[in-house]
XYZ file of C-alpha atoms in Angstrom:
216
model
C -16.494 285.237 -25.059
C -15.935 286.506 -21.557
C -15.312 284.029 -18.882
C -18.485 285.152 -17.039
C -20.529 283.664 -20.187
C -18.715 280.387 -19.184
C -18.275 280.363 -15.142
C -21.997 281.259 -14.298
C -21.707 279.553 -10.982
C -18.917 281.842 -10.107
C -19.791 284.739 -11.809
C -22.821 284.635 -10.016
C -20.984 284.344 -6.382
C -19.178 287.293 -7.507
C -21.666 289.368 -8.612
C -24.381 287.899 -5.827
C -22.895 286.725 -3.003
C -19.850 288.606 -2.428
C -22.400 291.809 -2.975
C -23.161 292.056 1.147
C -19.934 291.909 1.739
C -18.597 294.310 -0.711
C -21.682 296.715 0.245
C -20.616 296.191 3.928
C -17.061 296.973 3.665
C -16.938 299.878 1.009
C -20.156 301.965 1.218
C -17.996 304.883 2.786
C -16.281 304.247 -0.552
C -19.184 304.634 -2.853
C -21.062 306.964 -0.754
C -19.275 309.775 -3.141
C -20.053 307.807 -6.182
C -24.030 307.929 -5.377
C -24.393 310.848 -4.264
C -22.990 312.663 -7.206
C -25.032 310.191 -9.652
C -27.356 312.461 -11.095
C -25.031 315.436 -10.645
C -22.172 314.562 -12.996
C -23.651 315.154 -16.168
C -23.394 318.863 -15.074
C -19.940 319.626 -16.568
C -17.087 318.045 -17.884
C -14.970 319.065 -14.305
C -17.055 317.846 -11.518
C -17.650 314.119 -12.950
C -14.122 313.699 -11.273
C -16.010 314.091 -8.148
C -18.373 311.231 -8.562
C -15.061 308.316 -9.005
C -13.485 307.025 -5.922
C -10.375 307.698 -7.835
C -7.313 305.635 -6.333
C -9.922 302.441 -5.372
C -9.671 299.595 -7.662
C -12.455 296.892 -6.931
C -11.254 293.406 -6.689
C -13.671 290.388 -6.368
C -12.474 286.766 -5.941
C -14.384 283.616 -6.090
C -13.472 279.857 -5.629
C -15.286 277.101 -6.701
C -13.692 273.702 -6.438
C -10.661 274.230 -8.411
C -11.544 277.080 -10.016
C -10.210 280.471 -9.161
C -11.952 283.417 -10.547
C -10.615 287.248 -10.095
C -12.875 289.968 -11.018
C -11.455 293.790 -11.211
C -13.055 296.970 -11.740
C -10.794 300.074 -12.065
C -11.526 303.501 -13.067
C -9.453 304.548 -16.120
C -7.239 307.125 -13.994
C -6.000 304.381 -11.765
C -4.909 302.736 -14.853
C -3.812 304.685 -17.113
C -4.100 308.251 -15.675
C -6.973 309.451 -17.471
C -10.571 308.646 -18.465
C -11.087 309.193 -22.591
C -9.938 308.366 -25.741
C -6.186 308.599 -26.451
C -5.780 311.776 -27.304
C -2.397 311.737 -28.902
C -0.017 308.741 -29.392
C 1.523 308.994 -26.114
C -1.648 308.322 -24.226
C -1.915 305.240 -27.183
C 1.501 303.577 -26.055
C -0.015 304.223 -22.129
C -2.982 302.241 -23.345
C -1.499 299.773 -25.381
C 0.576 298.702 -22.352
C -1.710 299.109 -19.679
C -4.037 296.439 -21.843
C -0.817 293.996 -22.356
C 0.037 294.142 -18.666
C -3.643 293.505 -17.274
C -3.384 290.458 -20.264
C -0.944 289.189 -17.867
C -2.315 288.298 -14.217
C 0.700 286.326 -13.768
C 2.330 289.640 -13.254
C -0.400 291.358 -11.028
C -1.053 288.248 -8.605
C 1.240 286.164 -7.036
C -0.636 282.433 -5.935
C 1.645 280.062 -3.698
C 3.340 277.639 -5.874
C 1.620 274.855 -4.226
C -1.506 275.498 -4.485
C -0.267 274.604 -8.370
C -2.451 277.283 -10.126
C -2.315 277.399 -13.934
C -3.854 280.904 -15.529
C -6.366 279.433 -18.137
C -7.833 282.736 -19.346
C -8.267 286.528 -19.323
C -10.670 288.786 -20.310
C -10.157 292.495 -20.316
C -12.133 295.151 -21.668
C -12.689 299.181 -21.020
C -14.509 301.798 -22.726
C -11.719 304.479 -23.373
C -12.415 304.804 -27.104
C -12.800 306.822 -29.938
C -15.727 308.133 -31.492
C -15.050 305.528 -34.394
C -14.392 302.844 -31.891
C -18.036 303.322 -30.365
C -19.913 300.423 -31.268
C -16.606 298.667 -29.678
C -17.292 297.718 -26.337
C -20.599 297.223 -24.179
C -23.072 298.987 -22.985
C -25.022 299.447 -19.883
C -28.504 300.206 -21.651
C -29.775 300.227 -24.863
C -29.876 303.987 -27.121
C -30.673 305.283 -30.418
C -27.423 303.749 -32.581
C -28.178 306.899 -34.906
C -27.547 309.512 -32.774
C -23.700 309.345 -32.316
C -23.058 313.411 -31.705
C -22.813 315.911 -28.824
C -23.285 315.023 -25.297
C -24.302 311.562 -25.931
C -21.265 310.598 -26.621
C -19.647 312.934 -24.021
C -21.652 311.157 -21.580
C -20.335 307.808 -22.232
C -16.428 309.434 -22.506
C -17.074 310.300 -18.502
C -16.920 307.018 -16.995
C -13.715 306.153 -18.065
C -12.860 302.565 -16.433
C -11.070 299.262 -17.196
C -12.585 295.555 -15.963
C -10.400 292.542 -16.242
C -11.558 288.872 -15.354
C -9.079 286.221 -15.043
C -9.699 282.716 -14.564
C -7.262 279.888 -13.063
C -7.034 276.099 -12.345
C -5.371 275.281 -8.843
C -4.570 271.560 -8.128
C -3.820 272.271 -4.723
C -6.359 274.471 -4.207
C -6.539 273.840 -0.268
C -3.301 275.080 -0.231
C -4.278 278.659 -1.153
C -3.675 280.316 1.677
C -3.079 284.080 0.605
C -3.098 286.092 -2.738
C -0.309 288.767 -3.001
C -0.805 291.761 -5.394
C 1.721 293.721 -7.839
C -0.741 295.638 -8.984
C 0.444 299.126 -6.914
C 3.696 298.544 -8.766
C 2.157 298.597 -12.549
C -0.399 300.995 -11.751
C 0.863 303.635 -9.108
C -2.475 305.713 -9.416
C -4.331 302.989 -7.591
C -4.025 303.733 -3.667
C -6.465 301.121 -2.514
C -7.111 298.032 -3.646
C -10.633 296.479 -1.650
C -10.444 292.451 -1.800
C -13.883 290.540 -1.743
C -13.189 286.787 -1.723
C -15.882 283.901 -1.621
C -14.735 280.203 -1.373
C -14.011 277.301 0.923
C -12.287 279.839 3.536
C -15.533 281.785 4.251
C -15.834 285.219 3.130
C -13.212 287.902 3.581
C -12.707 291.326 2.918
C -9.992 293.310 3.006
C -8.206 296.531 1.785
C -4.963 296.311 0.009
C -2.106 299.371 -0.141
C 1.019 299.539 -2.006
C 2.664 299.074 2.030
C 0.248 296.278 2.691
C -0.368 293.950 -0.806
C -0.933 290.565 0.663
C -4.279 289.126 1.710
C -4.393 285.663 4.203
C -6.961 283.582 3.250
């Protein structure tokens, strides 16, 4: 179950909320994205054109004393490319990109007193195998019988990771930045944007392995 299904409230000032802000400070960003939308089924070659590769969404929502990160990261950022394994190299690369974003204690560092306790982690992505297809979600709903061709190509294209972690902060009033390792474990990523929602106001702000700390 993914922690969205349990934290509507923040979920919901993630998704909602945080979406002007986001929209504000990254359309530049995702200008690229859009307007190569209905282009990138074209070939196999320019869909790397339509990923802001190197930018690795971040959202972050508060809620009493509940801390909720949200990340969306194309699968090059991660793991340095955007299909299936291919041979068990690219495997082991998965396998321990997966393990590592199981981990947010090592991507995030919290102030010890604000006394936050990780509770739980959901990550997912949808660099699979043919046989793996009915694995992870979709966006919209197809004919489960026609599992060939470009269909499936189609799906391969997008490669990207989302992770969603979820703490408990005693102290939360004394959360007063959020510093990131996450340039360190994944050196593809050369941006990190930071949308955060809580009892500070609303920030954002753009993260680089020379600048990983944002004040609250």
């Amino acid at each position: 179950m993914s922690i969205c299904n349990k934290k509507t409230l923040l979920c919901l000032a993630v998704s909602g909320s945080l979406f002007s802000v986001s929209y504000a400070a990254n359309a530049n960003d995702h200008h690229d994205h859009n307007h190569h939308d209905g282009e990138h089924h074209e070939s196999e070659h320019r869909h790397h054109d339509a990923h802001v590769h190197g930018v690795v969404e971040t959202n972050i929502a508060q809620d009493g004393d509940h801390l909720l990160f949200e990340i969306t990261a194309p699968g090059a950022d991660v793991v340095g490319f955007e299909h299936a394994p291919k041979d068990d190299a690219q495997k082991q690369v998965l396998a321990n990109a997966v393990k590592t974003l199981n981990n947010p204690n090592l991507i995030f560092t919290l102030p010890e007193n604000a006394k936050c306790t990780f509770e739980e982690a959901h990550v997912s992505h949808n660099l699979v195998n043919h046989n793996d297809h009915d694995d992870y979600d979709h966006d919209h709903d197809h004919d489960h019988d026609h599992h060939d061709g470009e269909h499936h190509k189609e799906h391969g294209k997008h490669g990207e990771f989302s992770a969603q972690y979820e703490y408990h902060c005693e102290a939360i009033s004394n959360l007063d930045q959020i510093e990131t390792q996450w340039f360190t474990y994944f050196p593809h990523t050369h941006k990190m944007t930071i949308q955060y929602l809580g009892d500070a106001g609303q920030k954002a702000a753009s993260l680089t392995p020379k600048s990983s700390v944002i004040t609250l």
